[in-house]
Coordinates of C-alpha atoms and ligand atoms in Angstrom, one line a residue:
M288 CA -10.4 33.4 22.1
A289 CA -9.9 31.1 19.1
R290 CA -9.5 32.7 15.7
E291 CA -12.5 32.8 13.2
F292 CA -11.6 31.5 9.9
T293 CA -14.2 33.1 7.6
R294 CA -12.3 33.2 4.7
V295 CA -9.3 31.5 3.5
G296 CA -7.0 31.5 0.5
V297 CA -5.6 28.6 -1.4
V298 CA -2.5 29.0 -3.7
G299 CA -2.1 26.5 -6.6
L300 CA -5.1 24.7 -7.7
G301 CA -3.6 21.3 -9.1
T302 CA -4.1 17.7 -7.7
M303 CA -4.0 19.0 -4.1
G304 CA -5.1 22.7 -4.2
A305 CA -8.6 22.1 -5.9
G306 CA -9.4 19.3 -3.4
I307 CA -8.4 21.7 -0.6
V308 CA -10.7 24.5 -1.9
E309 CA -13.5 21.9 -2.2
V310 CA -13.0 20.8 1.6
F311 CA -13.3 24.3 2.8
A312 CA -16.2 25.3 0.7
R313 CA -18.0 22.2 1.6
N314 CA -17.7 23.2 5.2
G315 CA -19.1 26.5 4.7
V316 CA -15.7 28.5 4.7
D317 CA -15.4 31.3 1.9
V318 CA -12.4 30.7 -0.2
T319 CA -10.2 32.7 -2.5
A320 CA -8.8 30.2 -4.9
V321 CA -5.6 31.6 -6.7
E322 CA -3.7 30.5 -9.7
I323 CA -0.7 31.8 -11.6
S324 CA -2.5 32.2 -15.0
D325 CA -6.1 32.4 -16.6
A326 CA -5.4 29.0 -18.0
A327 CA -4.4 27.4 -14.8
L328 CA -7.4 28.9 -13.1
E329 CA -9.8 27.5 -15.6
R330 CA -8.2 24.1 -15.0
G331 CA -8.7 24.2 -11.2
R332 CA -12.3 25.4 -11.8
A333 CA -12.8 22.6 -14.1
T334 CA -11.3 20.0 -11.5
L335 CA -13.5 21.7 -8.6
T336 CA -16.7 21.6 -10.8
G337 CA -15.8 18.0 -12.2
S338 CA -15.5 16.6 -8.6
T339 CA -18.7 18.3 -7.2
D340 CA -20.6 17.1 -10.3
R341 CA -19.5 13.5 -9.6
A342 CA -20.8 13.9 -5.9
V343 CA -24.2 14.8 -7.2
A344 CA -24.3 12.3 -9.5
K345 CA -23.3 9.8 -6.8
G346 CA -26.1 11.2 -4.5
K347 CA -23.6 12.4 -2.0
L348 CA -24.2 16.2 -2.4
A349 CA -27.6 17.7 -3.4
E350 CA -27.7 20.2 -6.5
A351 CA -28.4 23.4 -4.1
E352 CA -25.4 22.4 -1.9
R353 CA -23.2 22.1 -4.9
D354 CA -24.4 25.7 -6.1
A355 CA -24.0 26.9 -2.7
L356 CA -20.4 25.4 -2.4
L357 CA -19.2 26.8 -5.9
A358 CA -20.7 30.2 -5.0
R359 CA -18.4 30.4 -2.0
V360 CA -15.3 30.2 -4.2
D361 CA -13.9 33.2 -5.5
F362 CA -11.3 32.4 -8.5
R363 CA -8.5 34.9 -8.9
V364 CA -5.1 35.2 -10.8
G365 CA -2.1 36.5 -8.4
L366 CA -1.6 36.6 -4.9
G367 CA -2.8 40.2 -4.5
A368 CA -6.4 38.9 -4.0
L369 CA -5.5 37.3 -0.7
H370 CA -5.4 40.6 1.2
D371 CA -8.3 39.8 3.3
V372 CA -8.1 36.0 4.2
D373 CA -7.5 34.8 7.7
L374 CA -5.5 31.8 6.5
V375 CA -3.6 30.8 3.4
I376 CA -2.9 27.3 2.3
E377 CA -0.2 27.0 -0.3
A378 CA -0.2 23.9 -2.7
V379 CA 2.1 25.0 -5.4
P380 CA 4.8 22.4 -6.7
E381 CA 7.2 20.9 -4.5
H382 CA 10.1 23.4 -4.9
L383 CA 11.8 25.2 -1.9
D384 CA 12.6 28.4 -3.8
L385 CA 9.1 28.6 -5.3
K386 CA 7.5 28.1 -2.0
Q387 CA 10.0 30.8 -0.3
R388 CA 9.1 33.1 -2.9
I389 CA 5.5 32.9 -2.4
F390 CA 5.6 32.9 1.3
A391 CA 7.7 36.2 1.1
E392 CA 4.8 37.5 -1.1
L393 CA 2.1 36.4 1.1
D394 CA 3.9 38.1 4.2
R395 CA 3.6 41.4 2.2
V396 CA 0.1 41.0 1.1
C397 CA -1.7 39.2 3.8
K398 CA -3.1 40.8 7.1
P399 CA -0.6 40.7 9.7
E400 CA -2.7 38.4 11.7
A401 CA -3.2 35.9 9.2
I402 CA -1.9 32.3 9.5
L403 CA 0.2 31.1 6.5
A404 CA 0.3 27.4 5.8
T405 CA 2.1 25.1 3.5
N406 CA 0.8 21.7 2.2
T407 CA 4.1 20.7 1.3
S408 CA 4.8 16.9 1.8
S409 CA 8.4 16.8 2.5
L410 CA 10.1 20.2 2.5
S411 CA 11.0 22.0 5.7
V412 CA 8.2 24.0 6.9
T413 CA 10.8 25.7 9.1
E414 CA 12.9 26.8 5.8
I415 CA 9.7 27.9 4.1
S416 CA 8.7 30.0 7.2
V417 CA 11.9 32.1 7.5
A418 CA 11.0 33.5 4.1
T419 CA 8.3 35.6 6.2
A420 CA 8.6 38.2 9.0
R421 CA 6.1 36.0 10.9
P422 CA 7.5 32.6 11.2
N423 CA 5.4 31.9 14.5
Q424 CA 2.4 32.1 12.3
V425 CA 3.5 29.5 9.7
I426 CA 2.2 26.1 10.1
G427 CA 2.1 22.8 7.7
I428 CA -1.3 21.7 6.9
H429 CA -0.7 18.5 5.2
F430 CA -3.9 17.1 3.4
F431 CA -4.0 13.7 1.8
N432 CA -5.0 12.9 -1.6
P433 CA -7.9 13.1 -2.8
A434 CA -8.4 15.7 0.0
P435 CA -12.3 15.6 0.1
V436 CA -12.2 11.8 0.6
M437 CA -9.2 11.4 3.0
K438 CA -10.1 12.1 6.7
L439 CA -6.3 12.8 8.1
V440 CA -4.4 16.1 8.2
E441 CA -1.1 16.3 9.5
V442 CA -0.5 19.6 11.3
V443 CA 3.1 20.5 11.4
R444 CA 4.5 22.6 14.0
T445 CA 8.1 24.2 13.8
V446 CA 10.0 25.2 16.8
V447 CA 8.7 28.6 16.3
T448 CA 5.1 28.1 15.4
S449 CA 2.9 29.7 18.2
A450 CA 0.8 27.5 20.5
D451 CA -2.3 29.3 19.8
V452 CA -1.7 29.0 16.2
V453 CA -1.3 25.3 16.4
S454 CA -4.6 24.9 18.5
D455 CA -6.6 27.1 16.3
V456 CA -5.6 25.1 13.2
E457 CA -6.3 21.9 15.4
A458 CA -9.9 23.3 15.8
L459 CA -10.3 24.2 12.1
C460 CA -9.4 20.7 11.1
E461 CA -12.0 19.6 13.4
R462 CA -14.6 21.9 12.0
L463 CA -13.7 20.4 8.5
G464 CA -14.6 16.9 9.8
K465 CA -10.8 15.8 9.7
V466 CA -8.9 13.9 12.2
D467 CA -5.4 15.7 12.7
V468 CA -2.2 14.3 14.2
T469 CA 0.1 17.2 15.4
I470 CA 3.8 16.4 14.6
S471 CA 7.2 18.3 14.2
D472 CA 8.9 19.4 11.2
R473 CA 10.6 16.1 9.8
A474 CA 10.9 15.0 6.1
G475 CA 7.8 13.2 5.0
F476 CA 6.2 13.6 8.4
I477 CA 4.5 10.6 9.4
A478 CA 2.5 9.0 6.4
N479 CA 4.9 9.9 3.4
A480 CA 8.1 8.8 5.4
L481 CA 6.3 5.5 5.8
L482 CA 4.8 5.4 2.3
F483 CA 7.3 6.7 0.0
G484 CA 10.2 4.1 0.5
Y485 CA 7.5 1.6 -0.2
L486 CA 6.2 3.3 -3.3
N487 CA 9.9 3.8 -4.7
H488 CA 10.7 0.2 -4.1
A489 CA 7.6 -0.9 -6.0
V490 CA 8.7 1.4 -8.9
G491 CA 12.1 -0.4 -8.6
M492 CA 10.5 -3.9 -9.0
F493 CA 8.7 -2.8 -11.9
E494 CA 11.8 -1.2 -13.4
A495 CA 13.8 -4.4 -13.0
R496 CA 10.8 -6.4 -14.5
Y497 CA 10.4 -8.5 -11.4
A498 CA 6.6 -8.4 -12.0
T499 CA 4.2 -6.5 -14.2
R500 CA 2.6 -3.2 -13.0
E501 CA -0.9 -5.2 -12.9
D502 CA 0.7 -7.9 -10.6
I503 CA 2.5 -5.4 -8.2
D504 CA -0.5 -3.5 -7.8
A505 CA -3.0 -6.7 -7.5
A506 CA -0.6 -8.3 -4.8
M507 CA -0.6 -5.1 -2.5
K508 CA -4.4 -4.6 -3.0
L509 CA -5.4 -8.2 -2.5
G510 CA -2.6 -9.4 -0.2
C511 CA -2.8 -6.6 2.1
G512 CA -6.4 -5.0 1.5
L513 CA -4.7 -1.6 0.4
P514 CA -7.2 0.6 -1.6
M515 CA -4.9 1.0 -4.5
G516 CA -1.7 -0.6 -5.7
P517 CA 1.6 1.5 -5.3
L518 CA 1.9 2.2 -9.1
A519 CA -1.8 3.2 -9.5
L520 CA -1.1 5.3 -6.4
M521 CA 2.0 6.9 -7.9
D522 CA -0.1 7.8 -11.0
L523 CA -2.8 9.5 -8.7
I524 CA 0.0 11.5 -6.6
G525 CA 1.6 12.6 -9.7
L526 CA 5.0 11.5 -10.9
D527 CA 6.7 14.8 -10.9
T528 CA 5.4 15.5 -7.3
A529 CA 6.3 11.9 -6.2
Y530 CA 10.0 12.5 -7.6
E531 CA 10.3 15.9 -5.8
I532 CA 9.0 14.3 -2.6
L533 CA 11.6 11.4 -2.8
D534 CA 14.3 13.7 -3.8
T535 CA 13.7 15.9 -0.8
M536 CA 13.1 12.9 1.7
Y537 CA 16.7 11.5 0.3
R538 CA 18.5 14.7 1.1
R539 CA 16.6 15.7 4.2
G540 CA 16.1 12.1 5.7
G541 CA 19.7 11.0 6.0
R542 CA 20.4 9.9 2.4
D543 CA 18.5 6.6 2.9
R544 CA 19.2 4.9 -0.6
R545 CA 15.4 3.8 -0.5
H546 CA 14.3 7.3 -1.1
A547 CA 16.8 8.0 -4.1
P548 CA 14.0 8.2 -6.8
A549 CA 14.2 5.1 -9.1
P550 CA 15.9 6.2 -12.5
L551 CA 12.6 5.3 -14.3
L552 CA 10.6 8.0 -12.6
K553 CA 13.1 10.7 -13.7
Q554 CA 12.6 9.3 -17.4
M555 CA 8.9 9.2 -17.0
V556 CA 8.6 13.0 -15.7
T557 CA 11.1 14.0 -18.6
A558 CA 8.9 12.3 -21.0
G559 CA 5.7 14.1 -19.9
L560 CA 4.3 10.8 -18.3
L561 CA 3.0 12.3 -15.0
G562 CA 0.2 9.9 -13.9
R563 CA -3.5 10.6 -14.2
K564 CA -3.2 14.5 -14.5
S565 CA -1.3 14.0 -17.9
G566 CA -3.2 11.0 -19.0
R567 CA -0.4 8.6 -18.7
G568 CA 1.8 7.3 -16.2
F569 CA 2.4 3.6 -15.2
Y570 CA -0.9 3.2 -16.7
T571 CA -2.9 5.0 -19.6
Y572 CA -5.9 6.8 -18.7
E573 CA -9.1 7.7 -20.8
R574 CA -8.0 11.5 -20.9
P575 CA -6.0 13.6 -18.9
G576 CA -7.4 13.9 -15.3
S577 CA -9.7 10.8 -15.7
P578 CA -9.6 8.2 -13.1
K579 CA -10.4 5.6 -15.9
V580 CA -7.6 3.2 -16.8
V581 CA -7.8 2.1 -20.6
P582 CA -5.7 -0.7 -22.2
D583 CA -2.5 -0.1 -23.8
E584 CA 0.3 -2.3 -25.3
Y585 CA 1.2 -3.3 -21.7
T586 CA -2.2 -4.6 -20.9
P587 CA -2.0 -8.4 -20.2
L588 CA -4.2 -10.8 -22.0
A589 CA -7.2 -12.1 -19.9
A590 CA -6.5 -14.7 -17.5
D591 CA -7.9 -17.7 -19.6
A592 CA -5.6 -16.8 -22.4
A593 CA -3.1 -18.6 -20.0
L594 CA -5.2 -21.6 -20.5
A595 CA -4.5 -21.7 -24.2
D596 CA -0.8 -20.7 -23.3
G597 CA 0.5 -24.5 -23.0
A598 CA -0.8 -25.0 -19.6
R599 CA -0.9 -28.9 -18.6
A600 CA -4.4 -30.4 -17.8
I601 CA -4.8 -30.8 -13.9
A602 CA -7.5 -32.9 -12.5
K603 CA -5.7 -34.7 -9.4
V604 CA -4.1 -32.4 -6.9
G605 CA -1.9 -33.8 -3.9
V606 CA -1.7 -31.5 -0.8
V607 CA 1.1 -32.4 1.5
G608 CA 1.1 -31.2 5.1
S609 CA -1.3 -30.8 8.1
G610 CA -1.0 -27.2 9.2
T611 CA -3.2 -24.2 8.8
M612 CA -2.2 -23.6 5.3
A613 CA -2.4 -27.3 3.9
T614 CA -5.9 -27.4 5.6
G615 CA -7.2 -24.3 3.9
I616 CA -5.5 -25.3 0.5
I617 CA -7.1 -28.7 0.6
E618 CA -10.6 -26.9 1.2
V619 CA -9.8 -24.3 -1.6
F620 CA -8.9 -27.3 -4.2
A621 CA -11.9 -29.5 -3.3
K622 CA -14.3 -26.7 -3.5
A623 CA -12.9 -25.6 -6.9
G624 CA -13.8 -29.1 -8.2
Y625 CA -10.5 -30.9 -8.2
E626 CA -9.7 -34.4 -6.9
V627 CA -7.6 -34.0 -3.9
I628 CA -5.4 -36.4 -2.0
S629 CA -4.2 -35.0 1.3
V630 CA -1.1 -36.7 2.6
T631 CA -0.1 -36.2 6.4
R632 CA 2.4 -37.8 8.6
G633 CA -0.2 -40.1 10.2
A634 CA -3.9 -41.1 10.7
E635 CA -4.4 -39.0 13.6
K636 CA -3.1 -35.9 11.8
S637 CA -5.2 -36.7 8.7
A638 CA -8.5 -37.0 11.3
K639 CA -7.5 -33.6 12.5
V640 CA -7.2 -31.9 9.1
C641 CA -10.4 -33.7 7.9
E642 CA -12.3 -32.2 10.9
A643 CA -11.0 -28.7 10.5
V644 CA -12.0 -29.1 6.7
K645 CA -15.4 -30.1 7.4
T646 CA -15.8 -27.4 10.2
S647 CA -14.8 -24.7 7.6
L648 CA -17.1 -26.0 5.0
N649 CA -20.0 -26.4 7.7
K650 CA -19.4 -22.6 8.3
G651 CA -19.7 -21.8 4.7
V652 CA -23.2 -23.6 4.7
V653 CA -24.5 -21.9 7.8
R654 CA -23.2 -18.3 6.2
G655 CA -25.1 -19.3 3.2
K656 CA -22.1 -19.3 1.0
L657 CA -22.2 -23.0 0.1
S658 CA -25.0 -25.5 -0.4
E659 CA -25.3 -28.7 1.5
T660 CA -24.7 -30.5 -1.7
D661 CA -21.6 -28.5 -2.6
R662 CA -20.0 -29.2 0.7
D663 CA -20.7 -32.9 0.6
D664 CA -19.4 -33.1 -3.1
A665 CA -16.2 -31.1 -1.9
L666 CA -15.7 -33.5 1.0
G667 CA -16.4 -36.5 -1.3
R668 CA -13.5 -35.4 -3.5
I669 CA -10.9 -35.4 -1.0
T670 CA -9.0 -38.7 -0.1
W671 CA -7.2 -38.9 3.2
S672 CA -3.7 -40.7 3.2
A673 CA -0.5 -41.0 5.2
T674 CA 1.6 -42.4 2.3
L675 CA 3.4 -40.3 -0.2
E676 CA 3.2 -43.1 -2.6
H677 CA -0.3 -42.1 -3.1
L678 CA 0.8 -39.1 -5.0
A679 CA 2.2 -41.3 -8.0
D680 CA -0.4 -40.3 -10.5
V681 CA -1.5 -36.8 -9.3
D682 CA -1.2 -34.0 -11.7
L683 CA -0.1 -31.4 -9.1
V684 CA 1.4 -31.6 -5.9
V685 CA 1.3 -28.6 -3.4
E686 CA 3.8 -28.8 -0.4
A687 CA 2.7 -26.7 2.8
V688 CA 4.8 -28.7 5.5
I689 CA 7.0 -26.8 7.9
E690 CA 9.1 -23.9 6.9
E691 CA 12.3 -25.7 7.1
L692 CA 14.8 -26.1 4.1
S693 CA 15.9 -29.4 4.8
V694 CA 12.5 -30.9 5.4
K695 CA 11.4 -29.6 2.1
K696 CA 14.2 -30.5 0.2
A697 CA 13.9 -34.3 1.3
L698 CA 10.2 -34.1 0.5
F699 CA 10.9 -32.7 -2.8
A700 CA 13.5 -35.5 -3.5
S701 CA 10.9 -38.1 -2.5
L702 CA 8.4 -36.6 -4.7
D703 CA 10.8 -36.4 -7.6
E704 CA 11.0 -40.4 -7.2
I705 CA 7.4 -41.1 -6.6
C706 CA 5.3 -38.8 -9.0
K707 CA 4.7 -39.4 -12.8
P708 CA 6.4 -37.4 -15.4
G709 CA 4.8 -34.2 -16.2
V710 CA 3.6 -33.5 -12.7
V711 CA 3.9 -29.9 -11.4
L712 CA 5.7 -29.5 -8.0
A713 CA 4.6 -26.4 -6.1
T714 CA 5.8 -25.3 -2.6
T715 CA 4.0 -22.9 -0.6
T716 CA 7.0 -21.4 1.0
S717 CA 6.9 -17.7 2.2
S718 CA 10.6 -17.2 2.7
L719 CA 12.7 -19.9 1.5
P720 CA 14.2 -19.9 -2.1
V721 CA 12.0 -22.1 -4.4
I722 CA 15.0 -22.8 -6.5
D723 CA 16.6 -24.6 -3.6
V724 CA 13.5 -27.0 -3.4
A725 CA 13.5 -27.3 -7.3
M726 CA 17.4 -28.4 -7.2
A727 CA 16.5 -31.2 -4.9
T728 CA 14.7 -32.8 -8.1
Q729 CA 15.9 -34.1 -11.3
R730 CA 13.1 -31.8 -12.7
P731 CA 13.4 -28.3 -11.7
A732 CA 11.7 -27.1 -14.7
D733 CA 8.4 -28.6 -13.1
V734 CA 8.8 -26.7 -9.7
V735 CA 7.2 -23.5 -8.9
G736 CA 6.1 -21.7 -5.8
L737 CA 2.4 -21.2 -5.1
H738 CA 2.4 -18.8 -2.2
F739 CA -1.4 -18.7 -0.8
F740 CA -2.2 -16.2 1.8
N741 CA -3.6 -17.2 5.2
P742 CA -6.5 -18.0 5.4
A743 CA -6.3 -19.7 2.1
P744 CA -10.2 -20.1 1.6
I745 CA -10.8 -16.5 2.0
M746 CA -7.4 -14.5 0.7
P747 CA -7.9 -14.0 -3.2
L748 CA -4.1 -13.8 -3.9
V749 CA -1.6 -16.3 -4.9
E750 CA 2.0 -15.5 -5.8
I751 CA 3.2 -17.7 -8.6
V752 CA 7.0 -17.8 -7.9
Q753 CA 9.0 -18.6 -10.9
T754 CA 12.7 -19.7 -10.5
I755 CA 15.1 -19.2 -13.3
R756 CA 14.5 -23.0 -14.0
T757 CA 10.8 -23.1 -13.9
S758 CA 9.5 -23.8 -17.6
A759 CA 6.8 -21.5 -19.2
E760 CA 4.6 -24.5 -19.4
T761 CA 4.7 -24.9 -15.6
S762 CA 4.1 -21.4 -15.1
A763 CA 1.1 -21.3 -17.3
T764 CA -0.4 -24.2 -15.5
A765 CA 0.1 -22.3 -12.2
R766 CA -1.7 -19.5 -13.7
A767 CA -4.5 -21.6 -15.0
V768 CA -4.9 -23.4 -11.7
C769 CA -5.2 -20.0 -9.8
A770 CA -7.8 -18.9 -12.3
K771 CA -9.9 -21.9 -11.8
L772 CA -9.5 -21.6 -7.9
G773 CA -11.3 -18.1 -8.4
K774 CA -7.9 -16.6 -7.0
T775 CA -5.7 -13.7 -8.6
G776 CA -2.5 -15.2 -9.4
V777 CA 0.4 -12.7 -9.7
V778 CA 3.9 -13.9 -11.3
C779 CA 7.0 -13.0 -9.6
G780 CA 10.7 -13.9 -9.3
D781 CA 12.2 -16.1 -6.7
R782 CA 13.4 -13.2 -4.5
S783 CA 13.3 -13.0 -0.8
G784 CA 9.6 -11.8 0.2
F785 CA 8.3 -12.1 -3.3
I786 CA 6.2 -9.1 -3.9
V787 CA 3.9 -8.7 -0.8
N788 CA 6.3 -9.3 2.0
A789 CA 9.1 -7.5 0.3
L790 CA 7.0 -4.4 0.0
L791 CA 4.9 -4.7 3.4
F792 CA 7.6 -5.7 5.9
P793 CA 10.0 -2.9 5.4
Y794 CA 7.3 -0.5 5.9
L795 CA 6.2 -2.1 9.0
N796 CA 10.0 -1.9 10.1
D797 CA 9.9 1.7 9.4
A798 CA 7.2 2.3 11.5
V799 CA 8.8 0.7 14.4
K800 CA 11.9 2.9 13.7
M801 CA 9.8 5.9 13.7
L802 CA 8.3 5.1 17.2
E803 CA 11.7 4.1 18.4
A804 CA 12.9 7.6 17.5
S805 CA 9.7 9.1 19.5
Y806 CA 9.0 10.9 16.5
S807 CA 5.2 9.9 17.2
T808 CA 3.1 7.5 19.0
A809 CA 1.6 4.1 18.0
D810 CA -1.8 5.5 17.8
D811 CA -0.9 8.6 15.7
I812 CA 1.2 6.5 13.3
D813 CA -1.6 3.9 13.0
Y814 CA -4.4 6.9 12.5
A815 CA -2.1 8.4 9.8
M816 CA -1.8 5.2 7.9
K817 CA -5.5 4.3 8.1
L818 CA -7.0 8.0 7.6
G819 CA -4.2 9.2 5.3
C820 CA -3.7 6.1 3.1
G821 CA -6.7 4.2 3.5
Y822 CA -5.0 1.1 5.0
P823 CA -7.3 -1.4 6.6
M824 CA -5.0 -1.7 9.6
G825 CA -2.3 0.6 11.2
P826 CA 1.3 -1.0 11.1
F827 CA 1.3 -1.4 14.9
E828 CA -2.2 -3.1 14.6
L829 CA -0.9 -5.3 11.8
L830 CA 2.5 -6.4 13.6
D831 CA 0.5 -7.4 16.7
V832 CA -1.8 -9.7 14.4
V833 CA 0.9 -11.1 12.2
G834 CA 3.2 -11.6 15.3
L835 CA 6.2 -9.8 16.1
D836 CA 8.5 -12.8 15.8
V837 CA 7.1 -13.8 12.4
S838 CA 7.5 -10.0 11.3
L839 CA 11.3 -9.9 12.6
A840 CA 12.1 -13.3 10.9
I841 CA 10.6 -12.0 7.6
Q842 CA 12.6 -8.7 8.0
R843 CA 15.7 -10.6 8.7
E844 CA 15.5 -12.6 5.6
L845 CA 15.0 -9.6 3.5
Y846 CA 18.0 -7.8 5.0
L847 CA 20.2 -11.0 4.6
E848 CA 19.1 -11.5 1.0
L849 CA 19.1 -7.8 -0.2
R850 CA 21.8 -6.3 2.0
E851 CA 19.7 -2.9 2.0
P852 CA 21.1 -1.1 5.0
G853 CA 17.6 0.3 5.4
F854 CA 16.0 -3.0 5.8
A855 CA 18.2 -3.7 9.0
P856 CA 15.4 -4.8 11.5
A857 CA 14.5 -2.1 14.0
P858 CA 16.4 -2.7 17.6
L859 CA 12.7 -2.2 19.2
L860 CA 11.5 -5.0 17.3
E861 CA 14.2 -7.2 18.3
H862 CA 13.9 -6.1 22.0
L863 CA 10.2 -6.8 22.2
V864 CA 10.6 -10.2 20.6
T865 CA 13.3 -11.1 23.2
A866 CA 11.1 -10.0 26.0
G867 CA 8.3 -12.3 24.7
Y868 CA 6.0 -9.5 23.6
L869 CA 4.8 -11.4 20.2
G870 CA 1.4 -9.7 19.7
R871 CA -1.8 -10.9 20.0
K872 CA -0.8 -14.5 20.4
S873 CA 1.2 -13.9 23.6
G874 CA -1.3 -11.2 24.9
R875 CA 1.0 -8.2 24.5
G876 CA 3.0 -6.9 21.6
F877 CA 3.0 -3.2 20.8
R878 CA -0.5 -3.1 22.6
D879 CA -1.5 -4.9 25.7
H880 CA -4.4 -7.3 24.4
T881 CA -5.1 -8.7 27.9
R882 CA -7.1 -5.6 29.1
R883 CA -9.1 -5.4 25.9
Ligands
LIG293 N1 -0.2 14.8 -5.0 C1 -0.2 14.5 -3.9 O1 -1.0 13.4 -3.6 C2 0.1 15.5 -2.7 C3 -0.6 15.1 -1.4 C4 -0.2 15.9 -0.3 C5 0.5 17.0 -0.5 N2 0.9 17.4 -1.8 C6 1.7 18.6 -1.9 O2 0.8 19.7 -2.3 C7 1.7 20.4 -3.0 C8 0.8 20.9 -4.4 O3 1.2 19.3 -5.1 P1 0.3 19.0 -6.2 O4 0.3 17.5 -6.4 O5 -1.2 19.4 -6.2 O6 0.9 19.8 -7.8 P2 0.5 20.1 -8.9 O7 1.6 20.0 -9.8 O8 -0.8 19.2 -9.4 O9 -0.3 21.6 -8.7 C9 0.4 22.7 -8.5 C10 -0.6 23.9 -9.0 O10 0.2 25.1 -8.5 C11 0.2 26.2 -9.5 N3 1.3 27.2 -9.4 C12 2.4 26.9 -9.7 N4 3.3 28.2 -9.4 C13 2.2 28.9 -8.8 C14 2.2 30.4 -8.3 N5 3.3 31.1 -8.3 N6 1.0 31.0 -7.9 C15 -0.2 30.0 -7.8 N7 -0.2 29.0 -8.3 C16 0.9 28.2 -8.9 C17 0.1 25.2 -10.8 O11 -0.2 25.9 -12.0 C18 -0.6 24.1 -10.4 O12 -1.8 24.1 -10.8 C19 3.1 19.9 -3.1 O13 3.9 20.8 -2.2 C20 3.0 18.4 -2.7 O14 3.9 18.0 -2.4 C21 0.9 16.6 -2.8

């Protein structure tokens, strides 16, 4: 017989605890909600009422439902109130000694058959369990932030957790409308083990002034479709909690340097900048606990301010290349009103590119996104050529030829001879150093990276890559052009992977390593990232789409340039590529696509 969970206890009503209370009470379970003091109890109560009031305002909860939900919660100070609950979930700060003390006390207070669960993100559930005389009834129930919204729960069983406790908790998760993945007790479980290296890396980028907070966050949202950028997510998690999680993962997870908390985090925590909950973290919020970001001294000026900031006037644009990126980029510029000269290596190639641009524009018309006149005007603005000399009087050249340094360098040397003074020369390279192509010219100050994402007409992001020789004027011009294209231009330094790939691919590589270590399955890892972190695709789905060969090449570049041991490509990824399992394009990658 499965256990009945009629009343549960939640200990600690902070960021997570208050949300967990809401999840239970919403699903008809009575809750005893416990805090350490009256003041903390009132804060917890306010968080719960604030959240449920917002749900009512948004029409997601009826007023009567909210009242019933709140009536199910009994707010108390002290663990003594938990004597009659069937299950306790502990959500106090991430310190082992504190959690062990609480579990020892819960063991004394709670009924002998009660299950004791921890919401820890990174501590050892096993170590917490041995503080009790019932380690077989101790389990991890790891909710995601915000608990009422995120669908995933990681159920963590230790080597001593009873099988019936695991199955009863799994059934409970289902009753709460959650999807659970059950895993063993390892630092960071699935999601945090993959997430926190990435978050810490993003903090490191910000700390090194590689890019601004807004640009790092916009890059990951717009380039990868994530629900929030890494720094905004750190603020939501709470920087003190994030610090403790990283610190524990570093110590428990093999001292991977990528988990050693970025020094800036410690400084911010010491200064009381804890994120949303304190009203200030990487961003400034309207008030403590508010999700609303307000401008502060670091908020950048609006995009059009860049126009006044010494940007050169651009009317005529040359696009060199005949591949997917060049085709998309020609369309983007022509639609935005620029006069475009496309240069390919021959009339046949030009005809193909022209056909592809027409097809894409026609699709826009069929979908009602573009009028026939706009399509015709855009096409009318494009000139097709196979002669670089035709670029003599353009204001901007965007190079999108094959990703080979020697080819790009030769092209830039030719452009240097052909183009007029004052032209901006841009490369769309995604992995080569922009400075290498810049130095192939006599005017490196005019050279910049414009890294478009595929498909260029759809993806809203462009990484603007400044080398150490790029002039402020060139950079301002690139920003103004991106704004006119309707794209978000994020500015970053000339380092392998720029922002997006540098943050994305190590995470994908870590997922492969996790699979290789047999910690979990590809399906569960994909679920964990989608349902726990709101990613649009799981890492294995994405790897199969991007191509395993492409992913491996990017990961190798990152490893070679940054020499970070944790960036070494996963052997499994190398083996799959060697075996010809390249993802969707070859019919098989991490999954077999021929049978779907
Ligand atoms: N923040 C996240 O995104 C997140 C996500 C999943 C899991 N977690 C985990 O959840 C746990 C709680 O994290 P948080 O971010 O909610 O922390 P928090 O600092 O926001 O809240 C902790 C709460 O515990 C209370 N507390 C402290 N000592 C207590 C005691 N002896 N008895 C009762 N209450 C006590 C505090 O008053 C505070 O309200 C941690 O283990 C964390 O790793 C956090």
